[in-house]
Amino acid sequence: MLEACRERGVRLSTSDLYKSAFKSIKRAKSTVDLSLEWEDTKTGSCFQYDVHLTTPKESEYWKYHSEALYQNGEKKWGRSNASSQSMNNYIGFFLIDDKPGLLEARSIASDFSKYGIFQPGTAVLRGIIPDTNQMAPVGLNGGRLAEALQDLIEEKEEDLMFGSLYMEDVLEMIDWASDISIDAPKKKTFIQTCQRHGR
């Protein structure tokens, strides 16, 4: 699970960073609460998924304290540590429970399954080091960003286009830019800058 998170750009931390360092202060809750709401445009149903996670203690993994699904304000499914049925608390059951009523609500999962957190780094953008999370067309650390932008810039009937937009319209939205152009990375300049700052 941690490896899957890392590949999507999540910054991994040790479990103690999730816990309060102020031992004398009583924490209000032992869980992290998350809620997601969405509407199925095909059926018009409104869904809400609530999950309560317990921060890691004995291991580096989070535990599911409880999960609940609501459809149009009515609770349709749920499970918690208090359930009589014994369950693996390290697994979210909303996506794997075989109840037919969950199929419609679970269609949202496909929209989230390909998420990634984009956090570009200067060295990767300059081509100094490779992007360890390279994807198509752009890596999560900025790998191949210049090439992807270059693919978007082209001339059509004497107009400079940025994808499907006119370049002049793009520059109007970015009022601090006078032009967009793609240049080869200047590795030497970057190395000199790093040395000057003691990196």
Short mmCIF file of C-alpha atoms in Angstrom, two decimals:
data_model
loop_
_atom_site.label_atom_id
_atom_site.label_comp_id
_atom_site.label_asym_id
_atom_site.label_seq_id
_atom_site.Cartn_x
_atom_site.Cartn_y
_atom_site.Cartn_z
CA MET A 1 0.00 0.00 0.00
CA LEU A 2 2.80 2.43 0.86
CA GLU A 3 4.51 1.73 -2.45
CA ALA A 4 1.24 2.42 -4.30
CA CYS A 5 0.90 5.75 -2.48
CA ARG A 6 4.52 6.70 -3.24
CA GLU A 7 3.99 6.02 -6.96
CA ARG A 8 1.09 8.47 -6.94
CA GLY A 9 3.15 11.27 -5.42
CA VAL A 10 2.14 10.94 -1.76
CA ARG A 11 4.92 12.03 0.59
CA LEU A 12 5.40 9.19 3.03
CA SER A 13 6.18 9.92 6.67
CA THR A 14 6.92 7.89 9.77
CA SER A 15 3.91 7.00 11.90
CA ASP A 16 5.03 9.27 14.80
CA LEU A 17 4.43 12.30 12.59
CA TYR A 18 0.72 11.48 12.62
CA LYS A 19 0.58 11.61 16.42
CA SER A 20 0.57 14.55 18.79
CA ALA A 21 3.92 15.33 20.43
CA PHE A 22 2.07 17.08 23.27
CA LYS A 23 1.50 14.13 25.58
CA SER A 24 -0.13 16.25 28.31
CA ILE A 25 -2.93 17.45 26.01
CA LYS A 26 -5.87 15.10 25.69
CA ARG A 27 -6.83 14.57 22.08
CA ALA A 28 -10.48 15.06 21.19
CA LYS A 29 -10.57 12.18 18.70
CA SER A 30 -8.48 9.12 17.96
CA THR A 31 -9.57 9.04 14.32
CA VAL A 32 -9.15 11.07 11.17
CA ASP A 33 -12.54 11.69 9.56
CA LEU A 34 -12.98 12.04 5.81
CA SER A 35 -16.17 12.57 3.82
CA LEU A 36 -16.78 12.51 0.07
CA GLU A 37 -19.98 13.63 -1.65
CA TRP A 38 -20.86 13.25 -5.33
CA GLU A 39 -23.80 13.07 -7.73
CA ASP A 40 -24.33 10.38 -10.34
CA THR A 41 -25.29 12.42 -13.42
CA LYS A 42 -26.94 9.39 -15.09
CA THR A 43 -29.37 8.56 -12.28
CA GLY A 44 -29.45 11.84 -10.35
CA SER A 45 -28.61 10.03 -7.09
CA CYS A 46 -26.54 11.91 -4.51
CA PHE A 47 -24.02 9.83 -2.58
CA GLN A 48 -21.93 10.43 0.52
CA TYR A 49 -19.14 8.17 1.76
CA ASP A 50 -17.78 8.69 5.28
CA VAL A 51 -14.69 6.95 6.57
CA HIS A 52 -12.97 7.18 9.96
CA LEU A 53 -9.32 6.11 10.05
CA THR A 54 -7.21 5.33 13.10
CA THR A 55 -3.64 6.63 12.98
CA PRO A 56 -0.84 4.00 12.96
CA LYS A 57 0.37 2.68 16.32
CA GLU A 58 1.80 -0.83 16.23
CA SER A 59 2.57 -0.73 12.49
CA GLU A 60 2.98 1.81 9.69
CA TYR A 61 -0.52 1.14 8.32
CA TRP A 62 -3.69 3.09 8.98
CA LYS A 63 -6.77 1.18 10.21
CA TYR A 64 -10.38 1.60 9.14
CA HIS A 65 -12.41 2.45 12.24
CA SER A 66 -15.71 2.73 10.36
CA GLU A 67 -17.21 3.30 6.91
CA ALA A 68 -20.68 4.43 5.83
CA LEU A 69 -22.47 5.07 2.54
CA TYR A 70 -25.52 7.33 2.17
CA GLN A 71 -27.72 7.62 -0.92
CA ASN A 72 -29.99 10.67 -1.12
CA GLY A 73 -29.52 11.21 2.61
CA GLU A 74 -30.45 7.63 3.58
CA LYS A 75 -27.84 5.27 5.00
CA LYS A 76 -27.46 2.31 2.64
CA TRP A 77 -24.40 0.55 4.02
CA GLY A 78 -21.93 0.71 6.85
CA ARG A 79 -19.49 -1.19 9.01
CA SER A 80 -17.40 -0.43 12.09
CA ASN A 81 -15.24 -2.00 14.77
CA ALA A 82 -18.44 -2.55 16.73
CA SER A 83 -19.85 -4.82 13.98
CA SER A 84 -20.49 -8.40 15.12
CA GLN A 85 -18.85 -9.68 11.94
CA SER A 86 -15.08 -10.03 12.21
CA MET A 87 -13.34 -7.92 9.55
CA ASN A 88 -9.82 -6.95 8.58
CA ASN A 89 -9.48 -3.34 9.77
CA TYR A 90 -6.64 -2.65 7.35
CA ILE A 91 -8.99 -3.02 4.35
CA GLY A 92 -11.67 -0.62 3.13
CA PHE A 93 -14.73 -2.79 2.47
CA PHE A 94 -16.73 -0.23 0.51
CA LEU A 95 -14.87 -1.16 -2.69
CA ILE A 96 -14.91 -4.94 -2.20
CA ASP A 97 -18.25 -5.73 -0.53
CA ASP A 98 -20.31 -7.82 -2.99
CA LYS A 99 -23.71 -6.31 -2.07
CA PRO A 100 -25.51 -5.42 -5.35
CA GLY A 101 -26.74 -2.10 -3.93
CA LEU A 102 -23.19 -0.78 -3.80
CA LEU A 103 -22.44 -1.16 -7.52
CA GLU A 104 -23.96 2.17 -8.55
CA ALA A 105 -22.15 4.07 -5.81
CA ARG A 106 -18.83 2.38 -6.54
CA SER A 107 -18.69 3.66 -10.13
CA ILE A 108 -17.10 6.83 -8.70
CA ALA A 109 -14.03 4.79 -7.70
CA SER A 110 -12.87 4.50 -11.31
CA ASP A 111 -12.63 8.31 -11.48
CA PHE A 112 -10.33 8.37 -8.45
CA SER A 113 -8.25 5.26 -9.17
CA LYS A 114 -5.85 7.10 -11.46
CA TYR A 115 -5.12 10.08 -9.21
CA GLY A 116 -1.63 11.49 -8.82
CA ILE A 117 -0.10 14.35 -6.82
CA PHE A 118 1.99 16.62 -9.07
CA GLN A 119 4.97 18.06 -7.19
CA PRO A 120 7.67 19.14 -9.64
CA GLY A 121 11.29 19.49 -8.57
CA THR A 122 13.81 21.92 -10.07
CA ALA A 123 16.44 19.24 -10.75
CA VAL A 124 13.91 17.05 -12.61
CA LEU A 125 12.52 20.00 -14.58
CA ARG A 126 16.06 20.95 -15.67
CA GLY A 127 16.83 17.37 -16.72
CA ILE A 128 19.58 16.94 -14.09
CA ILE A 129 18.03 13.86 -12.50
CA PRO A 130 15.40 11.43 -13.81
CA ASP A 131 11.80 11.50 -12.62
CA THR A 132 11.35 8.52 -10.31
CA ASN A 133 7.58 8.73 -10.86
CA GLN A 134 7.53 9.05 -14.64
CA MET A 135 4.11 8.73 -16.25
CA ALA A 136 2.67 9.62 -19.62
CA PRO A 137 2.64 12.39 -20.67
CA VAL A 138 4.20 14.07 -17.58
CA GLY A 139 5.89 12.58 -14.52
CA LEU A 140 4.69 13.44 -11.03
CA ASN A 141 7.97 15.26 -10.33
CA GLY A 142 7.85 17.20 -13.62
CA GLY A 143 9.64 14.76 -15.93
CA ARG A 144 8.95 15.44 -19.64
CA LEU A 145 6.94 18.59 -18.80
CA ALA A 146 8.85 20.60 -21.42
CA GLU A 147 8.24 17.92 -24.07
CA ALA A 148 4.53 17.77 -23.20
CA LEU A 149 4.22 21.57 -23.49
CA GLN A 150 6.15 21.48 -26.78
CA ASP A 151 3.58 19.00 -28.13
CA LEU A 152 0.81 21.50 -27.30
CA ILE A 153 2.41 24.48 -29.07
CA GLU A 154 1.91 24.55 -32.83
CA GLU A 155 1.10 26.94 -35.63
CA LYS A 156 -2.27 26.61 -37.40
CA GLU A 157 -3.17 28.88 -40.29
CA GLU A 158 -0.66 31.51 -39.13
CA ASP A 159 -2.03 31.44 -35.57
CA LEU A 160 0.08 30.18 -32.69
CA MET A 161 -1.96 27.65 -30.72
CA PHE A 162 -1.54 26.15 -27.25
CA GLY A 163 -3.53 22.95 -27.62
CA SER A 164 -7.02 24.06 -28.65
CA LEU A 165 -6.50 27.61 -27.36
CA TYR A 166 -5.00 30.62 -29.10
CA MET A 167 -1.66 31.49 -27.53
CA GLU A 168 -2.72 35.13 -27.13
CA ASP A 169 -5.72 33.98 -25.05
CA VAL A 170 -3.46 31.84 -22.85
CA LEU A 171 -1.09 34.77 -22.30
CA GLU A 172 -4.04 36.97 -21.43
CA MET A 173 -4.94 34.54 -18.61
CA ILE A 174 -1.32 34.53 -17.39
CA ASP A 175 -0.91 38.30 -17.24
CA TRP A 176 2.66 38.15 -15.86
CA ALA A 177 3.95 36.18 -18.90
CA SER A 178 4.79 37.80 -22.21
CA ASP A 179 5.62 34.58 -24.07
CA ILE A 180 5.80 30.79 -23.69
CA SER A 181 8.72 28.97 -25.28
CA ILE A 182 10.51 25.70 -24.68
CA ASP A 183 14.31 25.67 -24.31
CA ALA A 184 16.81 22.89 -23.68
CA PRO A 185 17.76 22.50 -19.98
CA LYS A 186 20.77 24.57 -18.91
CA LYS A 187 22.46 21.98 -16.68
CA LYS A 188 25.68 23.95 -16.22
CA THR A 189 23.86 26.99 -14.85
CA PHE A 190 21.91 24.82 -12.41
CA ILE A 191 25.03 23.03 -11.13
CA GLN A 192 26.79 26.35 -10.56
CA THR A 193 23.76 27.69 -8.66
CA CYS A 194 23.66 24.60 -6.43
CA GLN A 195 27.37 24.85 -5.67
CA ARG A 196 27.02 28.52 -4.79
CA HIS A 197 24.28 27.67 -2.27
CA GLY A 198 26.23 24.72 -0.85
CA ARG A 199 23.86 22.00 -2.09
#
